[in-house]
mmCIF file of C-alpha atoms and ligand atoms in Angstrom:
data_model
loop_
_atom_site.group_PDB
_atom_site.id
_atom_site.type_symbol
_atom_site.label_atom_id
_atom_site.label_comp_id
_atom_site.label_asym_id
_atom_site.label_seq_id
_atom_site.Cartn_x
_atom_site.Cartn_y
_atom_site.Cartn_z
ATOM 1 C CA UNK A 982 4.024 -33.847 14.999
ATOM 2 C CA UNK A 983 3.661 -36.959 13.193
ATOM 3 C CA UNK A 984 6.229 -39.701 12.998
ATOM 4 C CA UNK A 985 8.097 -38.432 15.705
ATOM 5 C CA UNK A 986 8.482 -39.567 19.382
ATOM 6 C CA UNK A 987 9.368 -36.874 22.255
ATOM 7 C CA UNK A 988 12.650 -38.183 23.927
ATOM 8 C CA UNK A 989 12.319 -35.722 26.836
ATOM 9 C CA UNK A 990 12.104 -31.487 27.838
ATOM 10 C CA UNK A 991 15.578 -29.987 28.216
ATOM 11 C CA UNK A 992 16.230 -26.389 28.961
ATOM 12 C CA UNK A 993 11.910 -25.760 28.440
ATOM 13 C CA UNK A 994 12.067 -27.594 25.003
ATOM 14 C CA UNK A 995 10.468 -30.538 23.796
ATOM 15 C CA UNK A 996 12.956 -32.657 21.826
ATOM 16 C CA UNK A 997 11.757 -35.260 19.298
ATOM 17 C CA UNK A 998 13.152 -37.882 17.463
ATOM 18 C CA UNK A 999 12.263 -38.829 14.201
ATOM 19 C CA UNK A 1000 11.202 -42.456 12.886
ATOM 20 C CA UNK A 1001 13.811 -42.122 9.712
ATOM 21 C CA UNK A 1002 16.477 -41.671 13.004
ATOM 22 C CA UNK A 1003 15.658 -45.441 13.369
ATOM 23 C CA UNK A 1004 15.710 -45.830 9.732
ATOM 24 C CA UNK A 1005 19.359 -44.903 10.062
ATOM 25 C CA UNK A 1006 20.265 -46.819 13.258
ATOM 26 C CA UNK A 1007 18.938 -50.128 11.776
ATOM 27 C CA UNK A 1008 20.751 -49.173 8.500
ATOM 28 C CA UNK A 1009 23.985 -48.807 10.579
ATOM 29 C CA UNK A 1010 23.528 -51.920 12.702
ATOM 30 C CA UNK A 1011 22.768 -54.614 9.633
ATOM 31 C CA UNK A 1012 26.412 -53.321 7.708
ATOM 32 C CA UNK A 1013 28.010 -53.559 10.927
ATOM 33 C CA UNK A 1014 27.097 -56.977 11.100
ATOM 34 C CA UNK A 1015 27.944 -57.596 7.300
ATOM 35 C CA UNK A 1016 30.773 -56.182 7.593
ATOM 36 C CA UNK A 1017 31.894 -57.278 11.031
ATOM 37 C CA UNK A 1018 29.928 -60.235 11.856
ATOM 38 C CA UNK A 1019 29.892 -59.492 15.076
ATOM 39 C CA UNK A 1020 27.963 -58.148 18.282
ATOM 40 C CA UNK A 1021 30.314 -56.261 19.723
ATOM 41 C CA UNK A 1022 30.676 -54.377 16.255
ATOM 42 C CA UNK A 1023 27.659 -53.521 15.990
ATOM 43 C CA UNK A 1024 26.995 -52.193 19.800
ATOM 44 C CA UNK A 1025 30.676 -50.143 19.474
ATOM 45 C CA UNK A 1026 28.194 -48.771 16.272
ATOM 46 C CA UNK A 1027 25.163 -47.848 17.730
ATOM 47 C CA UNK A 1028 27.022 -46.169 20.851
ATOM 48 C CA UNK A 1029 29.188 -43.861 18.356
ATOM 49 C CA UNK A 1030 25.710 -42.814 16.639
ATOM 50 C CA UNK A 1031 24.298 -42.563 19.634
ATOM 51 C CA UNK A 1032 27.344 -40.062 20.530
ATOM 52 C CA UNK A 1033 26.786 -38.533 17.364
ATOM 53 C CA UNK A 1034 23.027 -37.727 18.521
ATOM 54 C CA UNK A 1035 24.315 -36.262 20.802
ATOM 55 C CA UNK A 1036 25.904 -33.777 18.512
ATOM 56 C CA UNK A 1037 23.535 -32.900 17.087
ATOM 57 C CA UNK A 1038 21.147 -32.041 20.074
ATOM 58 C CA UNK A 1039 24.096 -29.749 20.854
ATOM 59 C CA UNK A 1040 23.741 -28.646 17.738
ATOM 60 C CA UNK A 1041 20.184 -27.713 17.766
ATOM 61 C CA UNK A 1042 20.612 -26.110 21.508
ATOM 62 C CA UNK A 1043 23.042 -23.624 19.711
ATOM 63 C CA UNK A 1044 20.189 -22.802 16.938
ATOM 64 C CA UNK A 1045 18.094 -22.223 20.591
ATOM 65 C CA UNK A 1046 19.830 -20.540 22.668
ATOM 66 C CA UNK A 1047 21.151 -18.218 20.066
ATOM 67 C CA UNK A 1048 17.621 -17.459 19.527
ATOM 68 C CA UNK A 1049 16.637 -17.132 22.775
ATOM 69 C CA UNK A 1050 19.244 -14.467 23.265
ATOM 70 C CA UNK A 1051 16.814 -12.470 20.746
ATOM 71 C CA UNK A 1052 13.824 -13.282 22.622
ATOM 72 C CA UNK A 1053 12.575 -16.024 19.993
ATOM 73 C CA UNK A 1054 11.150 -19.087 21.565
ATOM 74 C CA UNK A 1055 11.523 -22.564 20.141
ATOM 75 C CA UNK A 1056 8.442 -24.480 19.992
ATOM 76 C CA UNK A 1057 10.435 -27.840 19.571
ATOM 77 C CA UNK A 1058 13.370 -29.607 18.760
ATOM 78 C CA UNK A 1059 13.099 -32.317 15.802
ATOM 79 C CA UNK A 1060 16.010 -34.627 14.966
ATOM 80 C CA UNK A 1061 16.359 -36.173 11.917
ATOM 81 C CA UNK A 1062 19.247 -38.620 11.013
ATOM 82 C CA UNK A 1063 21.396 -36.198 9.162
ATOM 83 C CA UNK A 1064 20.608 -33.688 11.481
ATOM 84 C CA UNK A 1065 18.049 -31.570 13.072
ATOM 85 C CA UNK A 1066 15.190 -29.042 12.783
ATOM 86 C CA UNK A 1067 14.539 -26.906 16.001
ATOM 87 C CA UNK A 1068 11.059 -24.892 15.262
ATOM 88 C CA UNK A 1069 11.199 -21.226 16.145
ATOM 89 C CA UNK A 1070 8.294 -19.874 16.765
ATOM 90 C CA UNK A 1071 8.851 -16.892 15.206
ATOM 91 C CA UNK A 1072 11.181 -15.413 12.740
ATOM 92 C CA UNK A 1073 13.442 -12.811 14.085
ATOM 93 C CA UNK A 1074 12.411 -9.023 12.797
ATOM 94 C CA UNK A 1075 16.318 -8.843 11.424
ATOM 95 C CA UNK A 1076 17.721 -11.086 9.267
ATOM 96 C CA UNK A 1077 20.967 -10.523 10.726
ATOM 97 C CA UNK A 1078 19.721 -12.125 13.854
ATOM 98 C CA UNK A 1079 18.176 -15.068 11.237
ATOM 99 C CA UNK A 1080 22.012 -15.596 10.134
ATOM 100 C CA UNK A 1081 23.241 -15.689 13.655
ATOM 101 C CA UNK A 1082 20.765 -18.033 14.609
ATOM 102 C CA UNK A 1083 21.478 -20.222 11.439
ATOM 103 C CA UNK A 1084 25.269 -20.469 12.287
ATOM 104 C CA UNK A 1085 25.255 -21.003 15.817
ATOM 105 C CA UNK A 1086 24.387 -24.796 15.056
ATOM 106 C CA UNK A 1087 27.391 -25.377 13.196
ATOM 107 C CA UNK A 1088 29.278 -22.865 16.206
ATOM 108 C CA UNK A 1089 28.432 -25.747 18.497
ATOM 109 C CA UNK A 1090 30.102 -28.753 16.376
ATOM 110 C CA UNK A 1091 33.340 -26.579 15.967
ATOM 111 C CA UNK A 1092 33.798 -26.272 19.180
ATOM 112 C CA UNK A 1093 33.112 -30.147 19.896
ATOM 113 C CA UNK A 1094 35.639 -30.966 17.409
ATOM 114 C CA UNK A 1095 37.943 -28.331 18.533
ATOM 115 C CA UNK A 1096 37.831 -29.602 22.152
ATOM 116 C CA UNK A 1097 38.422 -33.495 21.265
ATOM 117 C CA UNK A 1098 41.196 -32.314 18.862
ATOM 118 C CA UNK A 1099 42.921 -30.694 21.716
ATOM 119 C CA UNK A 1100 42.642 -34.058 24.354
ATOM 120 C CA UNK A 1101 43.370 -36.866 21.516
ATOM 121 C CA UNK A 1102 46.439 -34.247 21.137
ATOM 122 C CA UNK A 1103 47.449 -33.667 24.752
ATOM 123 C CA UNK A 1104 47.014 -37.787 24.983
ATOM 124 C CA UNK A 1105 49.371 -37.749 21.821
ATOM 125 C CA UNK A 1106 46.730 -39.975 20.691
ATOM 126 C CA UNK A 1107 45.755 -38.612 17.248
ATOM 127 C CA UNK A 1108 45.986 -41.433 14.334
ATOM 128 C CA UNK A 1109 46.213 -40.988 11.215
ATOM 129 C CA UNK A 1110 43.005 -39.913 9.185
ATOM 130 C CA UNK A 1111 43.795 -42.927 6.857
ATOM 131 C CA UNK A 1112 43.523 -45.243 9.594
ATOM 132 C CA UNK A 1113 39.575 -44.382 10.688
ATOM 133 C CA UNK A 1114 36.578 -46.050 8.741
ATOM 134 C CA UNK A 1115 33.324 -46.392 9.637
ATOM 135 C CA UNK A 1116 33.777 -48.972 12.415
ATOM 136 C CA UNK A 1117 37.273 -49.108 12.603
ATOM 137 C CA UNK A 1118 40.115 -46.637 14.777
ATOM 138 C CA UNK A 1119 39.670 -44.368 17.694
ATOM 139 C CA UNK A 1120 35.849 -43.736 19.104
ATOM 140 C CA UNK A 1121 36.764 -39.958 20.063
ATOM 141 C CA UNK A 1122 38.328 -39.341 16.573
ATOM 142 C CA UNK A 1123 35.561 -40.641 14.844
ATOM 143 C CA UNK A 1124 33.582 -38.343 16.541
ATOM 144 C CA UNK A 1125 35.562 -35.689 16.196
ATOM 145 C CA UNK A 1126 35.726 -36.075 12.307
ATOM 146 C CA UNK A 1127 31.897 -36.590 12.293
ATOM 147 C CA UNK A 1128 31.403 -33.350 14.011
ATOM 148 C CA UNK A 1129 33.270 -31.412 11.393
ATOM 149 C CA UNK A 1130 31.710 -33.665 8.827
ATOM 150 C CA UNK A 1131 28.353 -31.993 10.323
ATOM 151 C CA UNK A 1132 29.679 -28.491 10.313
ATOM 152 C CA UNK A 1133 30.437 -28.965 6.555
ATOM 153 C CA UNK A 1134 26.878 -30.656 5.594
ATOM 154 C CA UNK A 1135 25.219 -28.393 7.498
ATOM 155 C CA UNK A 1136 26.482 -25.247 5.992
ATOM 156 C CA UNK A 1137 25.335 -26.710 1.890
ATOM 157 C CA UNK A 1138 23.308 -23.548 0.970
ATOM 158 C CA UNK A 1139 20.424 -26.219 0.798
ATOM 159 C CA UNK A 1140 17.407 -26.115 2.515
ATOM 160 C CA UNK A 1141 16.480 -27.537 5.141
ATOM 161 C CA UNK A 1142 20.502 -26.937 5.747
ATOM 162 C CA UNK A 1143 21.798 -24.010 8.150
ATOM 163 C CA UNK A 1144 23.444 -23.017 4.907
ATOM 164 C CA UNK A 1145 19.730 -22.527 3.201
ATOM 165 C CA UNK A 1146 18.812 -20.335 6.025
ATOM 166 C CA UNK A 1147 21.618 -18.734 6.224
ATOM 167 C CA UNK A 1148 21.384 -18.314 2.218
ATOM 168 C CA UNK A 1149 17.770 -17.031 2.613
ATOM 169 C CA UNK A 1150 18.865 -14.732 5.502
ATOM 170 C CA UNK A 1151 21.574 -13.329 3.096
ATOM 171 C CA UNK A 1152 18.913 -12.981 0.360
ATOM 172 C CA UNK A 1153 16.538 -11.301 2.695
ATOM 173 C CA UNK A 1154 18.320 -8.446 3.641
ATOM 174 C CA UNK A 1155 17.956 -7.294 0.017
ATOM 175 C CA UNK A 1156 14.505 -9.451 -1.279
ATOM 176 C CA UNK A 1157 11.171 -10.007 -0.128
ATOM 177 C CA UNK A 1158 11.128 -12.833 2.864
ATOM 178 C CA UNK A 1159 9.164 -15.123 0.766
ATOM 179 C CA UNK A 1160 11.063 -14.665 -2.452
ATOM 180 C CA UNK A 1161 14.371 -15.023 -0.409
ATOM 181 C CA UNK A 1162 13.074 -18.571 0.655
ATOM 182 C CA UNK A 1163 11.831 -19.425 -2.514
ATOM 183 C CA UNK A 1164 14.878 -18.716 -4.276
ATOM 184 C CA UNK A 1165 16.890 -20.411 -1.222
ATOM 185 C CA UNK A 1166 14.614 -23.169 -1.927
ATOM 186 C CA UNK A 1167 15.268 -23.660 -5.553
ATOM 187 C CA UNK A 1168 19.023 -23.594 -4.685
ATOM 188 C CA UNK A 1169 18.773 -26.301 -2.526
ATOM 189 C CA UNK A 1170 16.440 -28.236 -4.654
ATOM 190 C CA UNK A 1171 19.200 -27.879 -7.299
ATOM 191 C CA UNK A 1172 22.333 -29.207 -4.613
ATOM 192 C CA UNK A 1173 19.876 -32.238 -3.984
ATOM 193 C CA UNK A 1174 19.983 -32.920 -8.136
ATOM 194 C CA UNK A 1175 23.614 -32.980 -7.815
ATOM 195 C CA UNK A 1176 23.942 -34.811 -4.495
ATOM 196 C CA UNK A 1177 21.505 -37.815 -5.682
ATOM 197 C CA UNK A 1178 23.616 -37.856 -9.477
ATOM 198 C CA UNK A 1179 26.754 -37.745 -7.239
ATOM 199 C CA UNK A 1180 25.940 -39.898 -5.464
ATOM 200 C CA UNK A 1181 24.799 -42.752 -8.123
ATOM 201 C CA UNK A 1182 28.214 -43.162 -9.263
ATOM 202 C CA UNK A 1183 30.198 -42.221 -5.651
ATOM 203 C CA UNK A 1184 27.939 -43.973 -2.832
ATOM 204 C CA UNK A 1185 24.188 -44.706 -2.831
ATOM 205 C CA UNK A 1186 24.051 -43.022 0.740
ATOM 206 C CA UNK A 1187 24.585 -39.581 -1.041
ATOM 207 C CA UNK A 1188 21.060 -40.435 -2.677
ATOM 208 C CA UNK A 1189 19.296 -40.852 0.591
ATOM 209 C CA UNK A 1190 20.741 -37.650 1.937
ATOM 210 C CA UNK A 1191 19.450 -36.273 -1.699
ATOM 211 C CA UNK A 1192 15.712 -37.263 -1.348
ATOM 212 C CA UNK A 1193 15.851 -35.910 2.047
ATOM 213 C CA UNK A 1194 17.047 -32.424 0.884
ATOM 214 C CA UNK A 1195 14.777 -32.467 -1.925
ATOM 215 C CA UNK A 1196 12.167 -33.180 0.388
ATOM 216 C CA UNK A 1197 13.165 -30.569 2.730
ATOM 217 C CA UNK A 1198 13.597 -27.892 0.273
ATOM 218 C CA UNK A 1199 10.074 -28.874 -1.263
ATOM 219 C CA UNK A 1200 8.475 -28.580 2.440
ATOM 220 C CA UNK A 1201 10.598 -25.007 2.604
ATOM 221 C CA UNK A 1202 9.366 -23.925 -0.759
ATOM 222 C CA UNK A 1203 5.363 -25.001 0.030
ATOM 223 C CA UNK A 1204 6.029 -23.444 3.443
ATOM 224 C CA UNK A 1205 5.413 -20.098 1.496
ATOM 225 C CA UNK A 1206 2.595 -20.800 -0.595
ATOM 226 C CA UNK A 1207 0.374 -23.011 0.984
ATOM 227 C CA UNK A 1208 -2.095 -22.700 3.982
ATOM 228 C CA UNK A 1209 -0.447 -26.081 5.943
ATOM 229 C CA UNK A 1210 2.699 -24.329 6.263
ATOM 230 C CA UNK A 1211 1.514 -20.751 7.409
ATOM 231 C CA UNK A 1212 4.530 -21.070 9.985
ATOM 232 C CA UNK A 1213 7.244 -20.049 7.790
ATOM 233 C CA UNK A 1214 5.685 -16.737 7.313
ATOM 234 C CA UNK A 1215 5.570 -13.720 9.465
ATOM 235 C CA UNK A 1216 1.968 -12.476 10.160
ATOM 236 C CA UNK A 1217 2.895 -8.715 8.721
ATOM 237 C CA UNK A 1218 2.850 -10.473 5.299
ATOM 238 C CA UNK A 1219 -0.488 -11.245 5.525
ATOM 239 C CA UNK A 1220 -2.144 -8.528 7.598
ATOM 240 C CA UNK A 1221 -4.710 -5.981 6.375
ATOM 241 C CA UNK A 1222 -2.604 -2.183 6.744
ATOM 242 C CA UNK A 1223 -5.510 -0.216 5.284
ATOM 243 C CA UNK A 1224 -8.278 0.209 7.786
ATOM 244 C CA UNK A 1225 -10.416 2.634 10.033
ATOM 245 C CA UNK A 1226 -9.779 3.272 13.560
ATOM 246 C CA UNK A 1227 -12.502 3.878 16.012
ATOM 247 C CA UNK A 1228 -12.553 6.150 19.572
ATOM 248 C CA UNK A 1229 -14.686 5.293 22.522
ATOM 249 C CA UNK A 1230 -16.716 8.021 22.192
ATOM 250 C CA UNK A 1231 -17.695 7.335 18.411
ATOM 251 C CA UNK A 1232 -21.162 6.811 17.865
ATOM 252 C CA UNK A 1233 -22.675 4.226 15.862
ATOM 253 C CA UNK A 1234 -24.081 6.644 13.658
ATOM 254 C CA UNK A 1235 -20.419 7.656 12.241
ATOM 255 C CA UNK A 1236 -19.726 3.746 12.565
ATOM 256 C CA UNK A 1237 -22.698 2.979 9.962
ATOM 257 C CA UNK A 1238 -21.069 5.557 7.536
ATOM 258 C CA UNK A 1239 -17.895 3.645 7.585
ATOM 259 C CA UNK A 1240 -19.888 0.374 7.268
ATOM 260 C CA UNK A 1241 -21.284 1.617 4.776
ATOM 261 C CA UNK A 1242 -18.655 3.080 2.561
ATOM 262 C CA UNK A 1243 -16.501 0.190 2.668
ATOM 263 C CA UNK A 1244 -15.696 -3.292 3.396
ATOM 264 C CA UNK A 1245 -14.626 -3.653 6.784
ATOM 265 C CA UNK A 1246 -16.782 -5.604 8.922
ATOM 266 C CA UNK A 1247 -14.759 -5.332 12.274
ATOM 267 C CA UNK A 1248 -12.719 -2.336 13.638
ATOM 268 C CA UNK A 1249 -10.142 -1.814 16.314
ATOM 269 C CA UNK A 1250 -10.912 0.884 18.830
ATOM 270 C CA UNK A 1251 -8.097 3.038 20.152
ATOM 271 C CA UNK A 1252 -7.492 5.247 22.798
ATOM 272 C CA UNK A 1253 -4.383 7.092 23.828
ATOM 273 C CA UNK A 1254 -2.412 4.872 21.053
ATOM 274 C CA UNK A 1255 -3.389 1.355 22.692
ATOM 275 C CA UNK A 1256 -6.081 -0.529 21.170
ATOM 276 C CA UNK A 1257 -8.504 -0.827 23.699
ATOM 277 C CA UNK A 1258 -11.404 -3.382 21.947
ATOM 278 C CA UNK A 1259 -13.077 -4.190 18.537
ATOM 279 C CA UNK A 1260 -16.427 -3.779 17.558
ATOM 280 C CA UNK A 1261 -17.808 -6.675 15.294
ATOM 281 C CA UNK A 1262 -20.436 -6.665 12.747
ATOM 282 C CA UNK A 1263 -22.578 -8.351 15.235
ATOM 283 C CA UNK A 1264 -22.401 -6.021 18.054
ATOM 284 C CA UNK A 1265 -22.510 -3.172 15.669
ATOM 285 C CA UNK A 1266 -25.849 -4.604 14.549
ATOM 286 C CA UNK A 1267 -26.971 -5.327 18.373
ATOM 287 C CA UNK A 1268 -25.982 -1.777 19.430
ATOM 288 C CA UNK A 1269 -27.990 -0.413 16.810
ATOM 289 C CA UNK A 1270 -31.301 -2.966 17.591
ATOM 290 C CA UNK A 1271 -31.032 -2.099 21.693
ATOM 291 C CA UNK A 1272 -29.719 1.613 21.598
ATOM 292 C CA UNK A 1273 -30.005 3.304 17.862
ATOM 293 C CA UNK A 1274 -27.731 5.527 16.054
ATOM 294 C CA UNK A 1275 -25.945 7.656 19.502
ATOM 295 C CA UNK A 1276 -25.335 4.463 21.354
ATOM 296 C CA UNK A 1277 -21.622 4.909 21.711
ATOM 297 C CA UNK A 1278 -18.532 2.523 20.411
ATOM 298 C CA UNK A 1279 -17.483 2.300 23.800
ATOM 299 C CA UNK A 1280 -20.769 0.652 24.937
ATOM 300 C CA UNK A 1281 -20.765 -2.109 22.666
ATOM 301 C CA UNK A 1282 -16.956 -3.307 22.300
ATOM 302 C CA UNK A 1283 -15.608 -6.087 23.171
ATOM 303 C CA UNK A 1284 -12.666 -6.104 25.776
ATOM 304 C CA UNK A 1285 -11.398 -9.908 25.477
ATOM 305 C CA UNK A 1286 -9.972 -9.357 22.367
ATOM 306 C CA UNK A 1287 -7.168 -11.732 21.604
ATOM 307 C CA UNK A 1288 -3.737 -9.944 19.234
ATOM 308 C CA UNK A 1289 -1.120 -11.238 17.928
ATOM 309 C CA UNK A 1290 2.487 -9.747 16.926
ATOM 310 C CA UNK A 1291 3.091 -8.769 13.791
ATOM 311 C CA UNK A 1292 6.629 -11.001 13.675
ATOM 312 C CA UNK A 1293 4.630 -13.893 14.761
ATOM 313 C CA UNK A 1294 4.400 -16.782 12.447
ATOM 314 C CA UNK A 1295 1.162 -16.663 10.914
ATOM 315 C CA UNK A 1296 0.115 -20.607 11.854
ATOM 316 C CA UNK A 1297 0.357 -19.946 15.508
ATOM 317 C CA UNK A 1298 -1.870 -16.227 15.012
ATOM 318 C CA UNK A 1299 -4.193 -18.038 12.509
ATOM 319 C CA UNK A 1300 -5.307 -21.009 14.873
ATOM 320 C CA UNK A 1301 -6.018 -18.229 17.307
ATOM 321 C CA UNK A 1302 -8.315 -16.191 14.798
ATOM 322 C CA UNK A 1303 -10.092 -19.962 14.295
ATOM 323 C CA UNK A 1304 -10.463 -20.325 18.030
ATOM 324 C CA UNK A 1305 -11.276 -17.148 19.050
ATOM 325 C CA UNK A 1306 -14.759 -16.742 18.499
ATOM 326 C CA UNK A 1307 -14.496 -13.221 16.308
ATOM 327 C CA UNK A 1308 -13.167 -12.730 12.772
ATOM 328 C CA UNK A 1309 -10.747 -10.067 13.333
ATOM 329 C CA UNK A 1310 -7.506 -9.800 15.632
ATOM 330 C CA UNK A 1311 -5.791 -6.437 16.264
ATOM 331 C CA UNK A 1312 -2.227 -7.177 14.953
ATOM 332 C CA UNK A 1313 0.369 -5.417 17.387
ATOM 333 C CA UNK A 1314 4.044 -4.091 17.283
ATOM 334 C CA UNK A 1315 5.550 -2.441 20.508
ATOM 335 C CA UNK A 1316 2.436 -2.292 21.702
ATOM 336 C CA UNK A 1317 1.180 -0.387 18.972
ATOM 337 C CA UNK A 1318 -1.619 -1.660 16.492
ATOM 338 C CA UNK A 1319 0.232 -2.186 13.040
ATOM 339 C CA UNK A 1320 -2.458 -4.053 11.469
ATOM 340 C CA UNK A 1321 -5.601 -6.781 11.179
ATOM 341 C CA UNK A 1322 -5.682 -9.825 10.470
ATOM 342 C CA UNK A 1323 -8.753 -11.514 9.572
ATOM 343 C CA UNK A 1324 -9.764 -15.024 8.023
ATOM 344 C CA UNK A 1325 -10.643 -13.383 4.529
ATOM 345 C CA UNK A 1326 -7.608 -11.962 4.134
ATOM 346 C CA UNK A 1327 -5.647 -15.045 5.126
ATOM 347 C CA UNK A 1328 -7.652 -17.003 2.938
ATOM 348 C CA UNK A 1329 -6.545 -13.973 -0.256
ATOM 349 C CA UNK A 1330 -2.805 -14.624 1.554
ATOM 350 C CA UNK A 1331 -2.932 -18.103 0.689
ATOM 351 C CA UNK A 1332 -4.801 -17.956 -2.853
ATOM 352 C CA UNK A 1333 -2.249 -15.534 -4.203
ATOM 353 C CA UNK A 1334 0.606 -17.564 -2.896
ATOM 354 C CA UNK A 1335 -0.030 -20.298 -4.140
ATOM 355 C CA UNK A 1336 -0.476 -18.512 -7.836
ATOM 356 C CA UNK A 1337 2.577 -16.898 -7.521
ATOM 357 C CA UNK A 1338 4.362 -20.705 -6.052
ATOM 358 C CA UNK A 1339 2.960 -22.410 -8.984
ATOM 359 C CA UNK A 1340 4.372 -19.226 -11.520
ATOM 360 C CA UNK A 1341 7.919 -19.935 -9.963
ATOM 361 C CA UNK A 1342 8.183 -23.841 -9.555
HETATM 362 ZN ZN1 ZN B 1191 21.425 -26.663 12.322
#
């Protein structure tokens, strides 16, 4: 990942931190010292952000763990200075479980806030809301009023906001996963308008938090049409559903015929519902050179065949079709075959995306 350092493996995740993180820290630091002139200011500064990190790497361990409780890994864990990404590596088959996912971030800073709530109030040691600034007035209500602040950014239906996801997850259980994000996207796009015109006459900082939604929303948006951002997209969007199934005992012969009469250059061979090998072009061609016509399917295969699931996201089973050494990998579901994906088809995947990206921008 570029621009981003790894700060260490918690729970079996790499977390990284993102240069614009700095960006903000140095930010912080220089009007602490404008407005403080002092050291200690701007130390008492950097410790609350770095509390506030902390936050929000609690925040992205809900997004985790809430998908690990429906068996989705997460590749990594990003943070950004208004908040962070954590990478699933794939999207769940149910959007409800997309939503759960979504909110479980924001779950996490609720119950931070909720918890320092209840000691400043046991201490009797709430202030006054008036009373807090930046750098001024109680270090655990600060943090406590950041958290919520967090739980209420987060949840803008903006990408690359919980509230987009949870938006697109909303949108998906009635659209089409890609037009769910690209209307989710376009949403967000149009919050980041507002925020960054807001935010010209209210407080300039509103326009850096605007150009990073923008940005966000754009990298959302391109994640569904364009080939360096297969991993937004599931690989049954892409996958070839109308093909021929060979048996073991199926001779060439009958495999010619098929050849022949159509386009597909690889097939899956099945037995007893499992997919057993393929049979490429090229060993279709051997098996007729060595053998002829009765040599059977069975013969020939190959049997180190890589898959790939059809909820998989498409980057992770594309880079295995490119290192692979065939053209075609069987694409399972429960262990049944569901589909093929091959590098032509990814490639007609991409090309019509991108038409259809460009139609709605
Ligand atoms: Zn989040």
């Amino acid at each position: 990942m570029k621009w981003s350092w790894k700060i260490g493996n918690f729970l079996g995740i790499d977390v990284y931190l993102h240069t614009t993180f700095f960006l903000l820290i140095g930010w912080l630091a220089l009007s602490y010292w404008f407005q403080e002139n002092s050291l200690v200011a701007v130390v008492s500064g950097v410790g609350f952000i770095l509390a506030l990190f902390a936050s929000v790497v609690f925040h992205e361990y809900g997004h985790a763990l809430a998908a690990r409780r429906f068996d989705v890994k997460t590749r990594d864990i990003t943070l950004y200075p208004i908040g962070g990404v954590a990478r699933l590596e794939r999207i769940p088959e149910d959007p409800k479980q997309e939503l759960w996912i979504a909110i479980a971030g924001p779950a996490v800073n609720v119950v931070i806030a909720v918890v320092l709530f209840l000691w400043l109030l046991i201490n009797s040691a709430l202030d006054p809301l008036s009373s807090l600034s930046l750098t001024g007035g109680s270090f655990l209500e600060r943090l406590m009023v950041t958290n919520l602040f967090l739980v209420g950014f987060n949840l803008i239906p903006a990408f690359p906001m919980d509230g987009g996801r949870v938006l697109r997850a909303l949108l998906a259980t009635r659209l089409e996963y890609t037009r769910a994000t690209q209307i989710a996207a376009s949403v967000g796009q149009g919050m980041a308008f507002l925020f960054g015109f807001i935010g010209l006459f209210i407080n300039p900082f509103l326009i850096f938090i605007a150009l990073f939604v923008w940005i966000g929303a754009q990298g959302e948006a391109r994640m569904v049409t364009l080939k360096s951002a297969l991993g937004g997209i599931p690989v049954n969007r892409a996958m070839l559903t109308n093909f021929t199934v060979l048996s073991q005992d199926d001779s060439l012969a009958k495999v010619v015929d098929y050849v022949l009469s159509g386009d597909q250059k690889d097939f899956p061979v099945v037995a007893e519902g499992q997919v057993v090998g393929v049979l490429s072009q090229s060993a279709i061609l051997d098996g007729l050179r060595r053998n002829g016509e009765a040599t059977l399917v069975g013969s020939v295969m190959r049997t180190d065949f890589q898959t790939a699931d059809s909820f998989e996201m498409l980057d992770t089973a594309f880079a295995r079709l490119q290192n692979c050494d065939c053209h075609t990998i069987p694409i399972l579901h429960q262990e049944q075959l569901v589909g093929l994906l091959t590098m032509d088809n990814v490639g007609e995947f991409i090309r019509i995306q991108s038409i259809l990206g460009t139609s709605n921008a």
